[in-house]
PDB file of C-alpha atoms in Angstrom:
ATOM      1  CA  MET A   1     -16.322  11.990  12.196  1.00 49.00           C
ATOM      2  CA  THR A   2     -19.429  13.954  11.374  1.00 41.00           C
ATOM      3  CA  ASP A   3     -22.715  13.183   9.652  1.00 40.00           C
ATOM      4  CA  HIS A   4     -22.574  13.548   5.863  1.00 40.00           C
ATOM      5  CA  HIS A   5     -25.307  16.213   5.975  1.00 37.00           C
ATOM      6  CA  GLN A   6     -24.031  18.298   8.864  1.00 39.00           C
ATOM      7  CA  SER A   7     -23.350  21.930   7.998  1.00 39.00           C
ATOM      8  CA  THR A   8     -19.659  22.717   8.165  1.00 48.00           C
ATOM      9  CA  ARG A   9     -20.131  26.517   8.147  1.00 55.00           C
ATOM     10  CA  GLY A  10     -17.247  27.093   5.788  1.00 78.00           C
ATOM     11  CA  ARG A  11     -14.865  24.594   7.372  1.00 93.00           C
ATOM     12  CA  PRO A  12     -13.069  22.464   4.777  1.00 97.00           C
ATOM     13  CA  ARG A  13     -14.486  18.949   4.495  1.00 98.00           C
ATOM     14  CA  VAL A  14     -12.122  16.037   4.052  1.00 98.00           C
ATOM     15  CA  ALA A  15     -13.068  12.426   3.341  1.00 98.00           C
ATOM     16  CA  LEU A  16     -10.794   9.694   4.660  1.00 98.00           C
ATOM     17  CA  VAL A  17     -11.884   6.893   2.353  1.00 98.00           C
ATOM     18  CA  THR A  18     -12.342   3.440   3.856  1.00 98.00           C
ATOM     19  CA  CYS A  19     -14.199   0.156   3.274  1.00 97.00           C
ATOM     20  CA  THR A  20     -17.233  -1.491   4.855  1.00 97.00           C
ATOM     21  CA  GLU A  21     -15.089  -3.543   7.245  1.00 95.00           C
ATOM     22  CA  LEU A  22     -13.509  -0.368   8.701  1.00 96.00           C
ATOM     23  CA  THR A  23     -16.265   2.222   8.856  1.00 96.00           C
ATOM     24  CA  GLU A  24     -14.644   3.822  11.920  1.00 96.00           C
ATOM     25  CA  LEU A  25     -11.225   3.843  10.190  1.00 97.00           C
ATOM     26  CA  ASP A  26      -8.103   1.906  11.055  1.00 96.00           C
ATOM     27  CA  PRO A  27      -6.872   2.834  14.575  1.00 97.00           C
ATOM     28  CA  ASP A  28      -3.688   4.341  13.170  1.00 97.00           C
ATOM     29  CA  ASP A  29      -5.639   6.633  10.853  1.00 98.00           C
ATOM     30  CA  ARG A  30      -7.817   7.850  13.719  1.00 98.00           C
ATOM     31  CA  LEU A  31      -4.723   9.507  15.193  1.00 98.00           C
ATOM     32  CA  VAL A  32      -4.925  12.252  12.557  1.00 98.00           C
ATOM     33  CA  LEU A  33      -8.466  13.271  13.509  1.00 98.00           C
ATOM     34  CA  ALA A  34      -7.521  15.500  16.457  1.00 98.00           C
ATOM     35  CA  PRO A  35      -4.755  17.376  14.589  1.00 98.00           C
ATOM     36  CA  LEU A  36      -7.151  17.978  11.696  1.00 98.00           C
ATOM     37  CA  ALA A  37      -9.879  19.213  14.037  1.00 98.00           C
ATOM     38  CA  ALA A  38      -7.358  21.587  15.590  1.00 98.00           C
ATOM     39  CA  ARG A  39      -6.732  22.965  12.101  1.00 97.00           C
ATOM     40  CA  GLY A  40     -10.440  23.576  11.536  1.00 97.00           C
ATOM     41  CA  VAL A  41     -10.992  20.603   9.221  1.00 98.00           C
ATOM     42  CA  THR A  42     -14.182  18.539   9.293  1.00 98.00           C
ATOM     43  CA  VAL A  43     -13.485  14.849   8.659  1.00 98.00           C
ATOM     44  CA  GLU A  44     -15.788  12.086   7.483  1.00 98.00           C
ATOM     45  CA  ALA A  45     -15.074   8.448   6.676  1.00 98.00           C
ATOM     46  CA  PRO A  46     -17.153   7.371   3.675  1.00 98.00           C
ATOM     47  CA  VAL A  47     -16.872   3.909   2.146  1.00 98.00           C
ATOM     48  CA  TRP A  48     -15.448   4.006  -1.372  1.00 98.00           C
ATOM     49  CA  ASP A  49     -18.192   1.913  -3.003  1.00 98.00           C
ATOM     50  CA  GLU A  50     -21.195   3.468  -1.249  1.00 97.00           C
ATOM     51  CA  PRO A  51     -23.424   4.548  -4.136  1.00 96.00           C
ATOM     52  CA  ASP A  52     -24.991   7.587  -2.423  1.00 96.00           C
ATOM     53  CA  VAL A  53     -21.815   9.487  -1.475  1.00 98.00           C
ATOM     54  CA  ASP A  54     -21.445  12.874  -3.155  1.00 98.00           C
ATOM     55  CA  TRP A  55     -17.695  12.919  -3.621  1.00 98.00           C
ATOM     56  CA  SER A  56     -17.807  16.372  -5.188  1.00 97.00           C
ATOM     57  CA  SER A  57     -18.995  17.805  -1.855  1.00 97.00           C
ATOM     58  CA  TYR A  58     -15.559  17.264  -0.292  1.00 98.00           C
ATOM     59  CA  ASP A  59     -12.696  19.692  -0.536  1.00 98.00           C
ATOM     60  CA  LEU A  60     -10.246  16.774  -0.440  1.00 98.00           C
ATOM     61  CA  VAL A  61     -10.740  13.012  -0.724  1.00 98.00           C
ATOM     62  CA  VAL A  62      -7.924  11.030   0.899  1.00 98.00           C
ATOM     63  CA  LEU A  63      -7.523   7.319   0.207  1.00 98.00           C
ATOM     64  CA  ARG A  64      -6.844   5.577   3.489  1.00 98.00           C
ATOM     65  CA  SER A  65      -8.237   2.071   4.055  1.00 96.00           C
ATOM     66  CA  PRO A  66     -10.248   0.859   1.028  1.00 96.00           C
ATOM     67  CA  TRP A  67      -8.541  -2.486   1.484  1.00 94.00           C
ATOM     68  CA  ASP A  68     -11.220  -4.661  -0.079  1.00 93.00           C
ATOM     69  CA  TYR A  69     -10.578  -3.446  -3.629  1.00 94.00           C
ATOM     70  CA  ALA A  70      -8.060  -6.095  -4.706  1.00 90.00           C
ATOM     71  CA  LEU A  71     -10.616  -8.454  -6.245  1.00 89.00           C
ATOM     72  CA  ARG A  72     -12.401  -5.480  -7.854  1.00 94.00           C
ATOM     73  CA  ARG A  73      -9.433  -3.462  -9.023  1.00 95.00           C
ATOM     74  CA  ASP A  74     -11.029  -2.377 -12.320  1.00 96.00           C
ATOM     75  CA  GLU A  75     -14.094  -1.091 -10.455  1.00 98.00           C
ATOM     76  CA  PHE A  76     -11.872   0.699  -7.948  1.00 98.00           C
ATOM     77  CA  VAL A  77      -9.741   2.375 -10.607  1.00 98.00           C
ATOM     78  CA  THR A  78     -12.850   3.431 -12.524  1.00 98.00           C
ATOM     79  CA  TRP A  79     -14.334   4.879  -9.331  1.00 98.00           C
ATOM     80  CA  ALA A  80     -11.115   6.763  -8.527  1.00 98.00           C
ATOM     81  CA  ALA A  81     -11.200   8.440 -11.923  1.00 98.00           C
ATOM     82  CA  THR A  82     -14.614   9.950 -11.098  1.00 98.00           C
ATOM     83  CA  VAL A  83     -13.596  11.493  -7.752  1.00 98.00           C
ATOM     84  CA  PRO A  84     -12.620  15.166  -7.741  1.00 96.00           C
ATOM     85  CA  ALA A  85      -9.818  16.265  -5.418  1.00 97.00           C
ATOM     86  CA  LEU A  86      -8.554  12.706  -4.860  1.00 98.00           C
ATOM     87  CA  VAL A  87      -5.186  12.095  -3.232  1.00 98.00           C
ATOM     88  CA  ASN A  88      -3.222  10.325  -4.197  1.00 98.00           C
ATOM     89  CA  PRO A  89      -4.651  11.078  -7.673  1.00 98.00           C
ATOM     90  CA  ALA A  90      -6.425   8.603  -9.916  1.00 98.00           C
ATOM     91  CA  ASP A  91      -3.633   8.203 -12.469  1.00 98.00           C
ATOM     92  CA  VAL A  92      -1.260   7.258  -9.645  1.00 98.00           C
ATOM     93  CA  VAL A  93      -3.869   4.802  -8.334  1.00 98.00           C
ATOM     94  CA  ARG A  94      -4.151   3.153 -11.743  1.00 98.00           C
ATOM     95  CA  TRP A  95      -0.367   2.804 -12.047  1.00 98.00           C
ATOM     96  CA  ASN A  96       0.335   1.760  -8.462  1.00 97.00           C
ATOM     97  CA  THR A  97      -2.438  -0.802  -7.861  1.00 96.00           C
ATOM     98  CA  ASP A  98      -0.827  -3.244 -10.297  1.00 96.00           C
ATOM     99  CA  LYS A  99       2.584  -4.321  -9.013  1.00 95.00           C
ATOM    100  CA  ARG A 100       3.872  -4.735 -12.530  1.00 95.00           C
ATOM    101  CA  TYR A 101       5.157  -1.200 -11.916  1.00 97.00           C
ATOM    102  CA  LEU A 102       8.120  -2.989 -10.299  1.00 97.00           C
ATOM    103  CA  GLY A 103       9.300  -3.908 -13.778  1.00 95.00           C
ATOM    104  CA  GLU A 104       9.297  -0.231 -14.763  1.00 96.00           C
ATOM    105  CA  LEU A 105      11.231   0.764 -11.659  1.00 97.00           C
ATOM    106  CA  SER A 106      13.786  -1.987 -12.215  1.00 97.00           C
ATOM    107  CA  ALA A 107      14.263  -0.863 -15.819  1.00 96.00           C
ATOM    108  CA  ALA A 108      14.784   2.674 -14.512  1.00 96.00           C
ATOM    109  CA  GLY A 109      17.678   1.467 -12.348  1.00 97.00           C
ATOM    110  CA  VAL A 110      15.936   1.089  -8.986  1.00 98.00           C
ATOM    111  CA  PRO A 111      17.261  -1.966  -7.102  1.00 98.00           C
ATOM    112  CA  THR A 112      14.208  -4.208  -6.825  1.00 97.00           C
ATOM    113  CA  VAL A 113      13.607  -7.775  -5.741  1.00 96.00           C
ATOM    114  CA  PRO A 114      13.841  -9.973  -8.878  1.00 94.00           C
ATOM    115  CA  THR A 115      10.336 -10.794 -10.071  1.00 95.00           C
ATOM    116  CA  SER A 116       8.893 -13.104 -12.693  1.00 94.00           C
ATOM    117  CA  TRP A 117       5.296 -12.932 -13.869  1.00 95.00           C
ATOM    118  CA  VAL A 118       2.677 -15.489 -14.823  1.00 95.00           C
ATOM    119  CA  GLU A 119      -0.225 -14.036 -16.773  1.00 94.00           C
ATOM    120  CA  PRO A 120      -3.794 -15.366 -16.522  1.00 93.00           C
ATOM    121  CA  GLY A 121      -4.178 -18.649 -18.384  1.00 88.00           C
ATOM    122  CA  GLU A 122      -0.466 -19.419 -18.355  1.00 90.00           C
ATOM    123  CA  SER A 123       0.931 -22.466 -16.575  1.00 87.00           C
ATOM    124  CA  TRP A 124       4.006 -22.446 -14.350  1.00 91.00           C
ATOM    125  CA  GLN A 125       6.456 -24.994 -13.059  1.00 90.00           C
ATOM    126  CA  PRO A 126       8.840 -24.315 -10.168  1.00 91.00           C
ATOM    127  CA  PRO A 127      12.484 -23.760 -11.091  1.00 87.00           C
ATOM    128  CA  ALA A 128      15.034 -26.463 -10.377  1.00 83.00           C
ATOM    129  CA  ASP A 129      16.471 -24.111  -7.753  1.00 75.00           C
ATOM    130  CA  THR A 130      15.508 -25.371  -4.298  1.00 76.00           C
ATOM    131  CA  GLY A 131      15.458 -22.007  -2.561  1.00 90.00           C
ATOM    132  CA  GLU A 132      12.482 -20.276  -0.976  1.00 94.00           C
ATOM    133  CA  TYR A 133      10.087 -18.213  -3.059  1.00 94.00           C
ATOM    134  CA  VAL A 134       7.172 -15.851  -2.483  1.00 94.00           C
ATOM    135  CA  ILE A 135       4.058 -16.148  -4.632  1.00 95.00           C
ATOM    136  CA  LYS A 136       1.400 -13.443  -4.679  1.00 93.00           C
ATOM    137  CA  PRO A 137      -0.996 -11.674  -7.038  1.00 94.00           C
ATOM    138  CA  ALA A 138       0.069  -8.524  -8.848  1.00 93.00           C
ATOM    139  CA  VAL A 139      -3.029  -6.807  -7.455  1.00 92.00           C
ATOM    140  CA  SER A 140      -3.364  -7.288  -3.714  1.00 84.00           C
ATOM    141  CA  ALA A 141      -3.529  -5.496  -0.384  1.00 72.00           C
ATOM    142  CA  GLY A 142      -2.665  -6.508   3.162  1.00 64.00           C
ATOM    143  CA  SER A 143      -0.563  -9.519   2.056  1.00 69.00           C
ATOM    144  CA  GLN A 144      -3.715 -11.341   0.975  1.00 75.00           C
ATOM    145  CA  ASP A 145      -3.278 -14.431  -1.242  1.00 85.00           C
ATOM    146  CA  THR A 146       0.470 -14.429  -0.515  1.00 91.00           C
ATOM    147  CA  GLY A 147       2.530 -17.482   0.412  1.00 93.00           C
ATOM    148  CA  ARG A 148       6.107 -18.588   1.065  1.00 93.00           C
ATOM    149  CA  TYR A 149       7.331 -21.859  -0.417  1.00 95.00           C
ATOM    150  CA  ASP A 150      10.448 -23.937   0.205  1.00 94.00           C
ATOM    151  CA  LEU A 151      11.037 -25.594  -3.156  1.00 92.00           C
ATOM    152  CA  ALA A 152      13.244 -28.235  -1.541  1.00 91.00           C
ATOM    153  CA  ASP A 153      10.023 -29.619  -0.036  1.00 92.00           C
ATOM    154  CA  PRO A 154       7.980 -31.667  -2.573  1.00 92.00           C
ATOM    155  CA  GLU A 155       4.737 -30.743  -0.834  1.00 94.00           C
ATOM    156  CA  HIS A 156       5.611 -27.049  -1.026  1.00 94.00           C
ATOM    157  CA  ARG A 157       6.389 -27.430  -4.742  1.00 94.00           C
ATOM    158  CA  ASP A 158       2.935 -28.892  -5.331  1.00 93.00           C
ATOM    159  CA  LEU A 159       1.304 -26.184  -3.218  1.00 94.00           C
ATOM    160  CA  ALA A 160       3.220 -23.480  -5.112  1.00 93.00           C
ATOM    161  CA  VAL A 161       1.960 -24.818  -8.446  1.00 94.00           C
ATOM    162  CA  ALA A 162      -1.579 -24.960  -7.046  1.00 93.00           C
ATOM    163  CA  HIS A 163      -1.299 -21.362  -5.773  1.00 94.00           C
ATOM    164  CA  VAL A 164      -0.256 -20.061  -9.202  1.00 94.00           C
ATOM    165  CA  ARG A 165      -2.973 -22.136 -10.889  1.00 92.00           C
ATOM    166  CA  ARG A 166      -5.600 -20.758  -8.493  1.00 92.00           C
ATOM    167  CA  LEU A 167      -4.621 -17.169  -9.246  1.00 92.00           C
ATOM    168  CA  SER A 168      -4.310 -17.789 -12.977  1.00 92.00           C
ATOM    169  CA  THR A 169      -7.706 -19.481 -13.167  1.00 90.00           C
ATOM    170  CA  ALA A 170      -9.210 -16.468 -11.377  1.00 90.00           C
ATOM    171  CA  GLY A 171      -7.811 -14.194 -14.097  1.00 91.00           C
ATOM    172  CA  ARG A 172      -5.095 -12.718 -11.882  1.00 92.00           C
ATOM    173  CA  THR A 173      -1.455 -12.061 -12.764  1.00 93.00           C
ATOM    174  CA  THR A 174       0.968 -13.838 -10.416  1.00 96.00           C
ATOM    175  CA  MET A 175       4.284 -12.540  -9.078  1.00 95.00           C
ATOM    176  CA  ILE A 176       7.076 -14.959  -8.169  1.00 95.00           C
ATOM    177  CA  GLN A 177      10.027 -13.650  -6.177  1.00 94.00           C
ATOM    178  CA  PRO A 178      12.939 -15.189  -4.279  1.00 94.00           C
ATOM    179  CA  TYR A 179      12.363 -14.990  -0.542  1.00 93.00           C
ATOM    180  CA  LEU A 180      14.812 -12.495   0.959  1.00 94.00           C
ATOM    181  CA  SER A 181      15.983 -14.269   4.100  1.00 93.00           C
ATOM    182  CA  ALA A 182      17.255 -11.056   5.723  1.00 94.00           C
ATOM    183  CA  VAL A 183      13.633 -10.283   6.577  1.00 93.00           C
ATOM    184  CA  ASP A 184      13.825 -13.036   9.203  1.00 92.00           C
ATOM    185  CA  THR A 185      16.546 -11.167  11.106  1.00 93.00           C
ATOM    186  CA  GLU A 186      16.602  -7.491  10.105  1.00 95.00           C
ATOM    187  CA  GLY A 187      12.968  -7.345   9.077  1.00 95.00           C
ATOM    188  CA  GLU A 188      11.455  -5.069   6.454  1.00 96.00           C
ATOM    189  CA  THR A 189      11.972  -1.315   6.624  1.00 98.00           C
ATOM    190  CA  ALA A 190       9.124   0.969   5.576  1.00 98.00           C
ATOM    191  CA  LEU A 191      10.094   4.587   4.940  1.00 98.00           C
ATOM    192  CA  LEU A 192       7.183   7.021   5.162  1.00 98.00           C
ATOM    193  CA  PHE A 193       7.061  10.281   3.224  1.00 98.00           C
ATOM    194  CA  LEU A 194       4.409  12.958   3.799  1.00 98.00           C
ATOM    195  CA  ALA A 195       3.578  16.151   1.927  1.00 98.00           C
ATOM    196  CA  GLY A 196       4.557  19.516   3.358  1.00 93.00           C
ATOM    197  CA  PRO A 197       4.760  23.111   2.133  1.00 91.00           C
ATOM    198  CA  ASP A 198       7.955  22.301   0.249  1.00 92.00           C
ATOM    199  CA  GLY A 199       6.744  19.020  -1.232  1.00 94.00           C
ATOM    200  CA  LEU A 200       7.039  15.384  -0.223  1.00 97.00           C
ATOM    201  CA  ALA A 201       9.518  14.857   2.627  1.00 98.00           C
ATOM    202  CA  PHE A 202      10.739  11.968   4.729  1.00 98.00           C
ATOM    203  CA  SER A 203       8.727  11.657   7.953  1.00 98.00           C
ATOM    204  CA  HIS A 204       9.677   8.435   9.761  1.00 98.00           C
ATOM    205  CA  ALA A 205      10.480   4.758   9.384  1.00 98.00           C
ATOM    206  CA  ILE A 206       9.264   1.542  10.947  1.00 98.00           C
ATOM    207  CA  ARG A 207      10.373  -2.069  11.079  1.00 97.00           C
ATOM    208  CA  LYS A 208       8.041  -4.864  10.069  1.00 94.00           C
ATOM    209  CA  GLY A 209       8.836  -8.326  11.315  1.00 90.00           C
ATOM    210  CA  PRO A 210       8.603 -11.372   9.040  1.00 83.00           C
ATOM    211  CA  MET A 211       5.012 -12.153   8.094  1.00 72.00           C
ATOM    212  CA  LEU A 212       5.155 -15.137   5.746  1.00 77.00           C
ATOM    213  CA  THR A 213       5.515 -18.417   7.583  1.00 71.00           C
ATOM    214  CA  GLY A 214       4.494 -20.809   4.830  1.00 78.00           C
ATOM    215  CA  PRO A 215       2.137 -21.541   1.949  1.00 84.00           C
ATOM    216  CA  ASP A 216      -1.022 -19.566   1.341  1.00 82.00           C
ATOM    217  CA  LEU A 217      -3.903 -21.620   2.705  1.00 69.00           C
ATOM    218  CA  GLY A 218      -6.777 -19.353   1.767  1.00 61.00           C
ATOM    219  CA  PRO A 219      -8.538 -16.266   3.127  1.00 54.00           C
ATOM    220  CA  ASP A 220      -7.479 -15.105   6.595  1.00 57.00           C
ATOM    221  CA  GLY A 221      -9.072 -11.681   6.895  1.00 55.00           C
ATOM    222  CA  LEU A 222      -8.792  -8.221   5.372  1.00 55.00           C
ATOM    223  CA  TYR A 223      -5.076  -8.072   6.110  1.00 59.00           C
ATOM    224  CA  LYS A 224      -2.427 -10.130   7.893  1.00 62.00           C
ATOM    225  CA  ALA A 225      -1.319  -9.064  11.353  1.00 68.00           C
ATOM    226  CA  GLU A 226       1.979  -7.185  11.421  1.00 75.00           C
ATOM    227  CA  GLU A 227       4.728  -6.891  14.027  1.00 88.00           C
ATOM    228  CA  ILE A 228       5.661  -3.199  13.951  1.00 95.00           C
ATOM    229  CA  SER A 229       8.282  -1.150  15.785  1.00 97.00           C
ATOM    230  CA  ALA A 230       9.915   2.239  15.248  1.00 97.00           C
ATOM    231  CA  ARG A 231      13.159   2.306  13.280  1.00 97.00           C
ATOM    232  CA  THR A 232      15.813   4.843  12.327  1.00 98.00           C
ATOM    233  CA  ALA A 233      16.337   4.895   8.569  1.00 98.00           C
ATOM    234  CA  ARG A 234      19.911   4.447   7.333  1.00 98.00           C
ATOM    235  CA  PRO A 235      21.453   6.693   4.661  1.00 98.00           C
ATOM    236  CA  ASP A 236      21.562   3.845   2.108  1.00 98.00           C
ATOM    237  CA  GLN A 237      17.856   3.142   2.678  1.00 98.00           C
ATOM    238  CA  LEU A 238      16.974   6.808   2.272  1.00 98.00           C
ATOM    239  CA  ALA A 239      19.020   6.923  -0.923  1.00 98.00           C
ATOM    240  CA  VAL A 240      17.126   3.988  -2.445  1.00 98.00           C
ATOM    241  CA  ALA A 241      13.826   5.530  -1.354  1.00 98.00           C
ATOM    242  CA  GLU A 242      14.662   8.868  -2.967  1.00 98.00           C
ATOM    243  CA  ARG A 243      15.787   7.082  -6.125  1.00 97.00           C
ATOM    244  CA  THR A 244      12.510   5.170  -6.183  1.00 98.00           C
ATOM    245  CA  LEU A 245      10.360   8.263  -5.698  1.00 98.00           C
ATOM    246  CA  ALA A 246      12.208  10.050  -8.487  1.00 97.00           C
ATOM    247  CA  THR A 247      10.675   7.551 -10.934  1.00 96.00           C
ATOM    248  CA  VAL A 248       7.009   8.204 -10.000  1.00 97.00           C
ATOM    249  CA  PRO A 249       5.107   9.197 -13.153  1.00 96.00           C
ATOM    250  CA  GLY A 250       4.081  12.839 -12.857  1.00 96.00           C
ATOM    251  CA  GLY A 251       6.484  13.537  -9.981  1.00 97.00           C
ATOM    252  CA  THR A 252       6.017  13.580  -6.232  1.00 97.00           C
ATOM    253  CA  ARG A 253       4.448  17.021  -5.752  1.00 96.00           C
ATOM    254  CA  GLN A 254       1.044  15.502  -6.544  1.00 97.00           C
ATOM    255  CA  LEU A 255       1.403  12.999  -3.682  1.00 98.00           C
ATOM    256  CA  LEU A 256       0.087  13.334  -0.147  1.00 98.00           C
ATOM    257  CA  TYR A 257       2.010  10.309   1.051  1.00 98.00           C
ATOM    258  CA  ALA A 258       4.330   7.552  -0.104  1.00 98.00           C
ATOM    259  CA  ARG A 259       5.682   4.434   1.542  1.00 98.00           C
ATOM    260  CA  VAL A 260       8.828   2.721   0.328  1.00 98.00           C
ATOM    261  CA  ASP A 261       9.281  -0.857   1.566  1.00 98.00           C
ATOM    262  CA  LEU A 262      12.833  -2.240   1.576  1.00 98.00           C
ATOM    263  CA  ILE A 263      14.535  -5.504   2.551  1.00 97.00           C
ATOM    264  CA  PRO A 264      18.283  -6.239   2.396  1.00 97.00           C
ATOM    265  CA  GLY A 265      19.213  -8.278  -0.648  1.00 96.00           C
ATOM    266  CA  PRO A 266      21.719 -11.152  -0.685  1.00 94.00           C
ATOM    267  CA  ASP A 267      24.611  -8.645  -0.596  1.00 95.00           C
ATOM    268  CA  GLY A 268      23.076  -6.687   2.282  1.00 95.00           C
ATOM    269  CA  ASP A 269      22.144  -3.659   0.194  1.00 97.00           C
ATOM    270  CA  PRO A 270      18.504  -2.517   0.391  1.00 98.00           C
ATOM    271  CA  VAL A 271      16.199  -3.537  -2.436  1.00 98.00           C
ATOM    272  CA  LEU A 272      12.690  -2.330  -3.136  1.00 98.00           C
ATOM    273  CA  VAL A 273       9.878  -4.730  -2.316  1.00 96.00           C
ATOM    274  CA  GLU A 274       6.959  -2.364  -2.883  1.00 96.00           C
ATOM    275  CA  LEU A 275       6.255   1.306  -3.496  1.00 98.00           C
ATOM    276  CA  GLU A 276       2.937   2.040  -1.780  1.00 97.00           C
ATOM    277  CA  LEU A 277       1.134   5.096  -3.174  1.00 98.00           C
ATOM    278  CA  THR A 278      -2.531   4.075  -3.044  1.00 97.00           C
ATOM    279  CA  GLU A 279      -3.712   3.089   0.440  1.00 96.00           C
ATOM    280  CA  PRO A 280      -0.673   2.277   2.581  1.00 96.00           C
ATOM    281  CA  SER A 281      -0.704   2.022   6.337  1.00 96.00           C
ATOM    282  CA  LEU A 282       1.288   5.083   7.387  1.00 98.00           C
ATOM    283  CA  PHE A 283       2.130   3.960  10.947  1.00 98.00           C
ATOM    284  CA  ILE A 284       1.789   7.490  12.284  1.00 98.00           C
ATOM    285  CA  GLY A 285       1.431   6.102  15.799  1.00 98.00           C
ATOM    286  CA  TYR A 286       5.076   5.033  15.788  1.00 98.00           C
ATOM    287  CA  ALA A 287       6.759   8.433  15.431  1.00 98.00           C
ATOM    288  CA  ASP A 288       6.459  11.603  17.466  1.00 97.00           C
ATOM    289  CA  GLY A 289       4.750  14.326  15.480  1.00 98.00           C
ATOM    290  CA  ALA A 290       3.715  12.068  12.586  1.00 98.00           C
ATOM    291  CA  PRO A 291      -0.048  12.619  13.056  1.00 98.00           C
ATOM    292  CA  GLU A 292       0.579  16.370  12.957  1.00 98.00           C
ATOM    293  CA  ARG A 293       2.762  15.990   9.848  1.00 98.00           C
ATOM    294  CA  LEU A 294       0.011  14.066   8.081  1.00 98.00           C
ATOM    295  CA  ALA A 295      -2.498  16.746   9.071  1.00 98.00           C
ATOM    296  CA  THR A 296      -0.121  19.383   7.668  1.00 98.00           C
ATOM    297  CA  GLY A 297       0.108  17.398   4.441  1.00 98.00           C
ATOM    298  CA  ILE A 298      -3.679  17.340   4.164  1.00 98.00           C
ATOM    299  CA  THR A 299      -4.002  21.076   4.807  1.00 98.00           C
ATOM    300  CA  THR A 300      -1.203  21.707   2.326  1.00 97.00           C
ATOM    301  CA  HIS A 301      -3.185  19.903  -0.375  1.00 97.00           C
ATOM    302  CA  LEU A 302      -6.334  21.743   0.684  1.00 97.00           C
ATOM    303  CA  ALA A 303      -4.522  25.063   0.261  1.00 96.00           C
ATOM    304  CA  ARG A 304      -3.331  24.093  -3.231  1.00 94.00           C
ATOM    305  CA  ARG A 305      -6.932  23.489  -4.265  1.00 91.00           C
ATOM    306  CA  ALA A 306      -8.378  26.609  -2.655  1.00 83.00           C
TER     307      ALA A 306
END
């Protein structure tokens, strides 16, 4: 990265937006620096809520790791709306940072994990069903404030109620979903799409191992550790991903990247868990050529704005 005031002598300047905990960027994101330098791009890593950053001085502003926004979502969305040349754009950020978009995708025919919602101030009691459930806020990043509860266990039932009450009291909408047990064996598949000259295209896929081992017991860092490995996407997964992306408001040409997270449902068919369009880990270190493809996506968006 370069100093904010260094002359770039006509080289395009790109901001990879981060947060105060990651001023040197996430290690995976650093893999794109060399391919961008080779393309004549100057890269800086400003923090999204630094008050003295001149966002208009950048030719492109790329959201990468502003992962501390979840408790300040309104501030983050307001900030995004003031940033010229932001990708993904501010209207996508507003829509995608509240996971209630899952309801829209389900209504549009995308197979999604069944989700119920508890709004701030509402109370909730666990269903009589004694299966396992996931509880998390509708606005979150890095699996923060997320827990897994076995409702056959009386202690877990009490902890689940307390989790929802804690989120509700804090003014946060809560999501409640059945735990998809296939994640314990097959894992979660993330399909990564990156922009190119012809628009958004599939780049690579990874497998995430199971992350939720039990109830949420409070803060445990900026994000939960993940077990990641490369994976080959199946045709049925790609089909669900394409179907999901077809529902994005405004279309996919405006996007630099997209991540579609899938887990097999009870019948084995893939269902959408999340559509990540704001600040997803892109796992470019797990696929040959992915750093170069991300760099090409960035230069493609630069060219569109030239």
